[in-house]
């Protein structure tokens, strides 16, 4: 491993990615569990030596249980890796990162589905110019200049981008890689690609009941008009999950929770755990510029949002109650601060969500200055979101 410098992202011999953030500590992304952790600054050297296999022992047992999953210990031995602030969240004040921890790159605006609540609809389906090969290279360079610990390839659905391979190759080993997909066009060729480049996959599934999932995540008009065989979106997501299991690709499932599917949560959790999901991410539907009316129907006003959040937490607790074990971590993201995220649109513009998409830097939209990046994006909720601090309420 190269010398550890402030903010540079390195892959250790164990396969985990690290970034040293002075004043915060050591940030770690595991491509095996798909989770992000922060380690106390004073433990940096022993943790790095352990992750780089220079010593066999982590500083404490909490590190082994959280960072050691699937290379030092099995998922079963780890139990539920609740701590994302290591060794123990009691000893932390709220962490703040000076540089983005995670950047979402929408490499295409195309998608086979037309989910009514879609958070990205205002950047999709021709509303932003699709990138060509040289623009993909330029955007990747720009993203990497901020040293994100993780880049999420998203969209639209990145599987329908002509430049998926190129984008992955450009980022490979320079940052942790996650790919978000609805799974509708997931094929065997993708398994090879993800295996080769160590991509962690997150598949969207809102309900195991096909009728309900299809209502929330319908197949797009274009496909239904072309007499193509239309799969149920539950069927296609489950088929993608099975492909990942077969191909030994680590994966998680993402569920957008709304009033239509909240009661399905306990039974869906049971099935995902049995299928081998590495973790389950439940996101409360996000209000955006393009889904305002539908959002109101689903969640209501501010009071409705709070009530909804309480119900979701209750459902997740009941999932744990029924299941009787804590082997599969569940991340719950309330999305009450949509400007926690940093998005890169298909045309390379950096933005965040604030009632609608807003540029991070009006003067230099494709290469925002770090000094103004967090004026519009919220630095604290950005760190809380990716370090999974909301789930402490579980
Ligand atoms: S699958 Fe994702 S990107 Fe596609 S329409 Fe649905 S929410 Fe939007």
Coordinates of C-alpha atoms and ligand atoms in Angstrom, one line a residue:
X1 CA 0.0 0.0 0.0
X2 CA 1.3 3.5 -0.8
X3 CA 2.0 6.0 2.0
X4 CA -1.1 7.2 3.8
X5 CA -1.6 10.9 3.1
X6 CA -4.5 13.1 4.3
X7 CA -7.6 12.6 2.1
X8 CA -6.0 10.2 -0.3
X9 CA -8.1 7.1 -0.9
X10 CA -6.2 3.8 -0.8
X11 CA -7.1 0.2 -1.2
X12 CA -5.5 -2.0 1.5
X13 CA -4.4 -5.6 1.1
X14 CA -7.6 -6.8 2.7
X15 CA -9.5 -5.1 -0.1
X16 CA -11.1 -2.4 2.1
X17 CA -10.8 1.3 1.1
X18 CA -9.5 3.9 3.5
X19 CA -9.2 7.7 3.7
X20 CA -7.5 9.6 6.5
X21 CA -9.5 12.7 7.4
X22 CA -7.5 14.9 9.8
X23 CA -9.7 15.9 12.8
X24 CA -12.2 13.2 12.1
X25 CA -10.4 9.9 11.9
X26 CA -10.0 7.1 9.4
X27 CA -12.9 6.5 7.0
X28 CA -13.3 2.9 5.8
X29 CA -15.5 1.4 3.1
X30 CA -15.9 -2.4 2.9
X31 CA -16.6 -3.7 -0.6
X32 CA -17.7 -7.0 1.1
X33 CA -20.5 -5.5 3.3
X34 CA -21.1 -2.3 1.3
X35 CA -20.9 -0.3 4.6
X36 CA -18.9 2.7 5.6
X37 CA -17.3 3.2 9.0
X38 CA -15.3 5.9 10.8
X39 CA -12.5 4.9 13.1
X40 CA -11.1 7.0 16.0
X41 CA -8.1 9.0 14.8
X42 CA -5.9 7.6 17.6
X43 CA -6.5 4.1 16.3
X44 CA -5.5 4.9 12.7
X45 CA -2.1 3.2 12.6
X46 CA -3.1 -0.1 14.3
X47 CA -6.3 -0.3 12.1
X48 CA -4.4 0.4 8.9
X49 CA -1.7 -2.1 9.8
X50 CA -4.4 -4.7 10.4
X51 CA -6.3 -3.9 7.2
X52 CA -3.1 -4.0 5.3
X53 CA -2.3 -7.5 6.8
X54 CA 0.8 -6.3 8.6
X55 CA -0.6 -7.6 11.9
X56 CA -3.3 -10.2 12.5
X57 CA -5.0 -8.3 15.3
X58 CA -7.3 -5.3 15.2
X59 CA -7.1 -2.8 18.1
X60 CA -10.4 -4.1 19.6
X61 CA -13.1 -6.7 19.0
X62 CA -15.5 -4.0 17.6
X63 CA -13.2 -3.5 14.6
X64 CA -13.1 -7.2 13.9
X65 CA -17.0 -7.4 14.0
X66 CA -17.5 -4.4 11.7
X67 CA -14.5 -4.1 9.3
X68 CA -13.5 -7.8 9.4
X69 CA -16.7 -9.2 7.7
X70 CA -16.0 -11.7 4.9
X71 CA -12.3 -11.4 4.9
X72 CA -11.3 -11.9 8.6
X73 CA -14.6 -13.4 9.9
X74 CA -17.8 -14.6 8.4
X75 CA -21.0 -12.5 8.3
X76 CA -22.6 -15.0 10.8
X77 CA -19.7 -14.4 13.3
X78 CA -20.1 -10.7 13.0
X79 CA -23.7 -10.6 14.0
X80 CA -25.2 -7.2 13.5
X81 CA -22.5 -4.6 12.9
X82 CA -24.4 -1.8 14.4
X83 CA -21.5 0.4 15.2
X84 CA -20.4 2.6 12.4
X85 CA -18.4 4.9 14.6
X86 CA -15.6 2.7 16.0
X87 CA -14.7 1.4 18.4
X88 CA -17.8 2.8 20.1
X89 CA -20.2 5.6 19.1
X90 CA -20.5 6.8 22.7
X91 CA -17.0 8.3 22.4
X92 CA -17.8 10.4 19.3
X93 CA -19.2 13.9 18.8
X94 CA -21.0 14.3 15.5
X95 CA -18.5 13.6 12.7
X96 CA -18.0 16.1 9.9
X97 CA -16.1 15.4 6.8
X98 CA -14.2 18.2 5.0
X99 CA -14.5 16.4 1.6
X100 CA -17.4 14.3 0.2
X101 CA -17.6 10.8 1.7
X102 CA -19.7 9.5 -1.2
X103 CA -20.7 10.9 -4.6
X104 CA -23.6 9.6 -6.6
X105 CA -22.8 9.7 -10.3
X106 CA -25.8 9.5 -12.6
X107 CA -24.0 8.1 -15.6
X108 CA -27.3 8.0 -17.7
X109 CA -30.7 9.5 -17.5
X110 CA -32.3 6.4 -19.1
X111 CA -34.1 3.8 -17.2
X112 CA -36.5 0.9 -18.0
X113 CA -38.8 1.8 -15.1
X114 CA -40.9 4.8 -14.5
X115 CA -41.3 4.9 -10.7
X116 CA -43.7 7.7 -9.8
X117 CA -41.7 8.8 -6.7
X118 CA -38.4 8.8 -8.6
X119 CA -35.9 11.2 -7.0
X120 CA -34.0 11.7 -10.2
X121 CA -36.8 12.2 -12.7
X122 CA -35.8 15.9 -13.2
X123 CA -32.4 14.8 -14.4
X124 CA -33.6 12.0 -16.6
X125 CA -35.1 11.0 -20.0
X126 CA -33.4 13.7 -22.1
X127 CA -33.8 16.6 -19.6
X128 CA -29.9 16.5 -19.3
X129 CA -27.6 15.7 -22.2
X130 CA -26.4 12.1 -22.2
X131 CA -22.5 11.9 -21.9
X132 CA -20.3 10.6 -24.7
X133 CA -17.1 8.7 -24.0
X134 CA -14.8 11.7 -23.6
X135 CA -17.3 13.4 -21.3
X136 CA -17.4 10.2 -19.1
X137 CA -13.6 10.5 -18.9
X138 CA -13.8 14.1 -17.9
X139 CA -16.5 13.6 -15.3
X140 CA -14.7 10.7 -13.7
X141 CA -11.6 12.9 -13.4
X142 CA -13.6 15.7 -11.9
X143 CA -15.2 13.3 -9.3
X144 CA -11.9 11.7 -8.4
X145 CA -10.4 15.1 -7.7
X146 CA -12.5 15.3 -4.5
X147 CA -11.2 12.0 -3.2
X148 CA -14.5 10.4 -2.4
X149 CA -14.3 7.2 -0.4
X150 CA -17.1 5.7 -2.4
X151 CA -18.7 6.5 -5.8
X152 CA -22.2 5.2 -6.4
X153 CA -22.9 4.5 -10.1
X154 CA -26.5 5.3 -10.5
X155 CA -29.0 7.0 -12.9
X156 CA -31.5 6.3 -14.4
X157 CA -30.3 2.8 -14.4
X158 CA -26.5 2.5 -15.0
X159 CA -27.0 -1.0 -16.6
X160 CA -28.5 0.7 -19.7
X161 CA -25.6 3.1 -20.1
X162 CA -23.3 2.4 -23.1
X163 CA -20.4 3.6 -20.9
X164 CA -20.8 1.5 -17.9
X165 CA -17.6 -0.5 -18.4
X166 CA -15.6 2.6 -19.1
X167 CA -16.9 4.4 -16.0
X168 CA -16.0 1.4 -13.8
X169 CA -12.5 1.1 -15.3
X170 CA -11.8 4.8 -14.8
X171 CA -12.7 4.5 -11.1
X172 CA -11.3 1.1 -10.3
X173 CA -9.0 1.0 -7.3
X174 CA -9.2 4.8 -6.9
X175 CA -12.4 4.7 -4.8
X176 CA -14.9 2.2 -3.5
X177 CA -17.5 1.2 -6.1
X178 CA -21.3 0.7 -5.5
X179 CA -23.8 0.3 -8.3
X180 CA -27.5 0.9 -7.9
X181 CA -29.9 -0.8 -10.2
X182 CA -33.6 -1.9 -10.5
X183 CA -32.3 -5.1 -12.0
X184 CA -34.6 -5.1 -15.0
X185 CA -31.8 -5.5 -17.5
X186 CA -29.4 -7.4 -15.3
X187 CA -27.5 -10.0 -17.4
X188 CA -24.7 -12.5 -16.9
X189 CA -22.2 -10.2 -18.6
X190 CA -22.8 -7.8 -15.6
X191 CA -21.8 -10.5 -13.1
X192 CA -18.4 -10.8 -14.8
X193 CA -17.8 -7.1 -14.8
X194 CA -18.8 -6.6 -11.2
X195 CA -16.7 -9.6 -10.1
X196 CA -13.6 -8.4 -12.0
X197 CA -13.8 -4.8 -10.6
X198 CA -15.1 -5.5 -7.1
X199 CA -18.4 -3.6 -7.5
X200 CA -20.9 -3.9 -4.6
X201 CA -24.4 -4.1 -6.1
X202 CA -27.6 -2.6 -4.6
X203 CA -30.9 -3.7 -6.1
X204 CA -34.2 -1.9 -5.6
X205 CA -37.2 -3.9 -4.4
X206 CA -40.1 -2.3 -2.6
X207 CA -42.4 -5.2 -2.0
X208 CA -42.4 -9.0 -2.4
X209 CA -46.0 -8.7 -3.6
X210 CA -45.7 -8.2 -7.4
X211 CA -48.9 -6.2 -7.8
X212 CA -47.7 -3.7 -5.2
X213 CA -44.1 -3.5 -6.5
X214 CA -45.4 -3.0 -10.0
X215 CA -47.6 -0.2 -8.8
X216 CA -44.7 1.7 -7.2
X217 CA -42.1 0.7 -9.8
X218 CA -44.0 0.3 -13.1
X219 CA -42.2 -0.7 -16.3
X220 CA -41.8 2.3 -18.7
X221 CA -44.2 3.3 -21.4
X222 CA -41.6 2.7 -24.1
X223 CA -41.3 -0.9 -23.3
X224 CA -45.0 -1.6 -22.9
X225 CA -45.6 0.1 -26.3
X226 CA -43.2 -2.1 -28.1
X227 CA -44.8 -5.5 -27.4
X228 CA -41.7 -6.6 -25.6
X229 CA -42.2 -9.3 -23.0
X230 CA -43.0 -7.4 -19.8
X231 CA -41.6 -8.9 -16.6
X232 CA -43.1 -8.0 -13.3
X233 CA -40.6 -5.7 -11.6
X234 CA -40.5 -8.0 -8.5
X235 CA -39.6 -10.9 -10.8
X236 CA -36.8 -9.0 -12.4
X237 CA -35.4 -7.7 -9.1
X238 CA -35.5 -11.2 -7.6
X239 CA -33.8 -12.7 -10.7
X240 CA -31.1 -10.1 -10.3
X241 CA -30.7 -11.0 -6.6
X242 CA -30.4 -14.7 -7.6
X243 CA -27.8 -13.8 -10.2
X244 CA -25.7 -12.1 -7.6
X245 CA -26.0 -15.0 -5.2
X246 CA -24.9 -17.4 -8.0
X247 CA -22.0 -15.2 -9.1
X248 CA -20.9 -14.5 -5.5
X249 CA -21.4 -10.8 -5.9
X250 CA -22.0 -9.1 -2.6
X251 CA -25.3 -7.2 -2.7
X252 CA -27.8 -5.3 -0.7
X253 CA -31.4 -4.4 -1.3
X254 CA -32.9 -1.0 -1.2
X255 CA -36.5 -0.4 -0.4
X256 CA -38.2 2.9 -0.8
X257 CA -40.9 3.0 1.9
X258 CA -44.2 4.7 1.3
X259 CA -47.7 4.3 2.8
X260 CA -48.3 1.7 0.1
X261 CA -45.6 -0.8 1.2
X262 CA -44.8 0.0 4.8
X263 CA -46.8 -3.0 6.1
X264 CA -44.7 -5.4 4.0
X265 CA -41.4 -4.6 5.8
X266 CA -41.2 -7.4 8.4
X267 CA -41.9 -10.2 5.8
X268 CA -39.7 -8.7 3.1
X269 CA -36.8 -8.5 5.7
X270 CA -37.2 -12.2 6.6
X271 CA -36.9 -13.2 2.9
X272 CA -33.9 -10.9 2.1
X273 CA -32.0 -12.2 5.1
X274 CA -32.6 -15.8 4.0
X275 CA -31.5 -15.0 0.5
X276 CA -28.2 -13.7 1.7
X277 CA -28.5 -9.9 1.4
X278 CA -25.5 -8.2 3.0
X279 CA -27.6 -5.4 4.3
X280 CA -31.0 -3.9 3.8
X281 CA -31.5 -0.2 3.2
X282 CA -34.8 1.3 3.8
X283 CA -35.2 4.9 2.5
X284 CA -38.2 7.0 3.2
X285 CA -39.5 8.4 -0.1
X286 CA -37.8 11.7 -0.8
X287 CA -39.7 14.9 -1.8
X288 CA -38.2 16.3 -5.0
X289 CA -39.0 19.0 -7.5
X290 CA -40.7 16.5 -9.8
X291 CA -42.7 14.3 -7.4
X292 CA -44.3 16.9 -5.1
X293 CA -47.9 16.0 -5.6
X294 CA -47.4 12.2 -5.4
X295 CA -45.2 12.7 -2.3
X296 CA -48.1 14.5 -0.6
X297 CA -50.4 11.7 -1.4
X298 CA -48.0 9.2 0.0
X299 CA -46.7 10.9 3.1
X300 CA -48.6 14.2 3.6
X301 CA -47.2 17.3 5.5
X302 CA -44.4 17.7 8.0
X303 CA -46.5 16.0 10.8
X304 CA -47.3 13.2 8.4
X305 CA -43.5 12.8 7.7
X306 CA -42.8 12.4 11.4
X307 CA -45.6 10.0 11.9
X308 CA -44.5 8.0 8.9
X309 CA -40.9 7.8 10.2
X310 CA -42.2 6.5 13.6
X311 CA -44.2 3.8 11.8
X312 CA -41.2 2.7 9.8
X313 CA -39.0 2.4 12.8
X314 CA -41.8 0.3 14.5
X315 CA -42.0 -2.0 11.5
X316 CA -38.3 -2.5 11.4
X317 CA -38.2 -3.2 15.2
X318 CA -41.0 -5.7 14.6
X319 CA -38.9 -7.3 11.8
X320 CA -36.1 -7.9 14.3
X321 CA -38.6 -9.1 16.9
X322 CA -40.0 -11.8 14.5
X323 CA -36.7 -12.8 13.2
X324 CA -35.0 -13.2 16.5
X325 CA -31.5 -12.5 15.2
X326 CA -29.5 -9.5 14.1
X327 CA -27.3 -11.0 11.4
X328 CA -28.4 -8.6 8.6
X329 CA -27.8 -5.0 9.2
X330 CA -30.7 -2.6 8.4
X331 CA -30.0 1.0 7.5
X332 CA -32.9 3.3 7.8
X333 CA -32.6 6.7 6.0
X334 CA -35.3 9.2 6.8
X335 CA -34.4 11.5 3.9
X336 CA -35.6 14.5 6.0
X337 CA -32.5 16.4 4.7
X338 CA -32.4 15.8 0.9
X339 CA -29.4 18.1 0.6
X340 CA -27.3 15.4 2.4
X341 CA -26.4 14.0 -1.0
X342 CA -24.0 15.1 -3.7
X343 CA -25.2 14.2 -7.2
X344 CA -23.4 14.4 -10.5
X345 CA -26.0 14.7 -13.3
X346 CA -25.5 12.9 -16.7
X347 CA -24.2 16.2 -18.2
X348 CA -21.5 16.4 -15.5
X349 CA -23.0 19.1 -13.3
X350 CA -22.7 18.7 -9.5
X351 CA -25.8 19.4 -7.6
X352 CA -27.9 18.5 -4.5
X353 CA -31.6 18.3 -3.7
X354 CA -33.2 21.2 -2.1
X355 CA -36.9 21.2 -3.0
X356 CA -35.5 20.9 -6.5
X357 CA -32.0 20.2 -7.8
X358 CA -29.6 23.0 -7.1
X359 CA -26.1 23.6 -8.4
X360 CA -23.3 23.2 -5.8
X361 CA -21.4 26.0 -7.4
X362 CA -23.1 28.4 -9.9
X363 CA -19.8 29.7 -11.2
X364 CA -18.1 26.3 -11.9
X365 CA -21.0 23.7 -12.0
X366 CA -18.9 20.9 -13.4
X367 CA -16.0 21.3 -11.0
X368 CA -17.4 23.0 -7.9
X369 CA -15.0 24.7 -5.5
X370 CA -14.6 22.7 -2.3
X371 CA -14.9 25.9 -0.4
X372 CA -18.5 26.4 -1.5
X373 CA -19.5 22.7 -2.0
X374 CA -21.1 22.4 1.4
X375 CA -22.9 25.8 1.4
X376 CA -25.8 24.1 -0.3
X377 CA -25.1 20.5 0.6
X378 CA -25.3 19.8 4.3
X379 CA -22.0 18.7 5.6
X380 CA -23.3 17.2 8.8
X381 CA -26.2 15.2 7.4
X382 CA -24.0 14.1 4.6
X383 CA -21.7 12.3 7.2
X384 CA -24.7 11.1 9.2
X385 CA -26.3 9.6 6.2
X386 CA -23.3 7.6 5.0
X387 CA -22.2 6.6 8.5
X388 CA -25.7 5.3 9.1
X389 CA -26.2 7.3 12.3
X390 CA -30.0 7.5 11.9
X391 CA -30.3 3.8 12.5
X392 CA -29.0 4.3 16.1
X393 CA -32.7 4.9 16.9
X394 CA -33.5 1.3 16.2
Ligands
LIG1 S1 -35.6 2.6 -11.1 FE1 -34.7 4.2 -10.0 S2 -34.0 5.7 -11.6 FE2 -35.5 4.3 -12.6 S3 -37.4 5.4 -12.5 FE3 -37.3 4.0 -10.7 S4 -36.4 5.3 -9.0 FE4 -36.0 6.3 -11.0

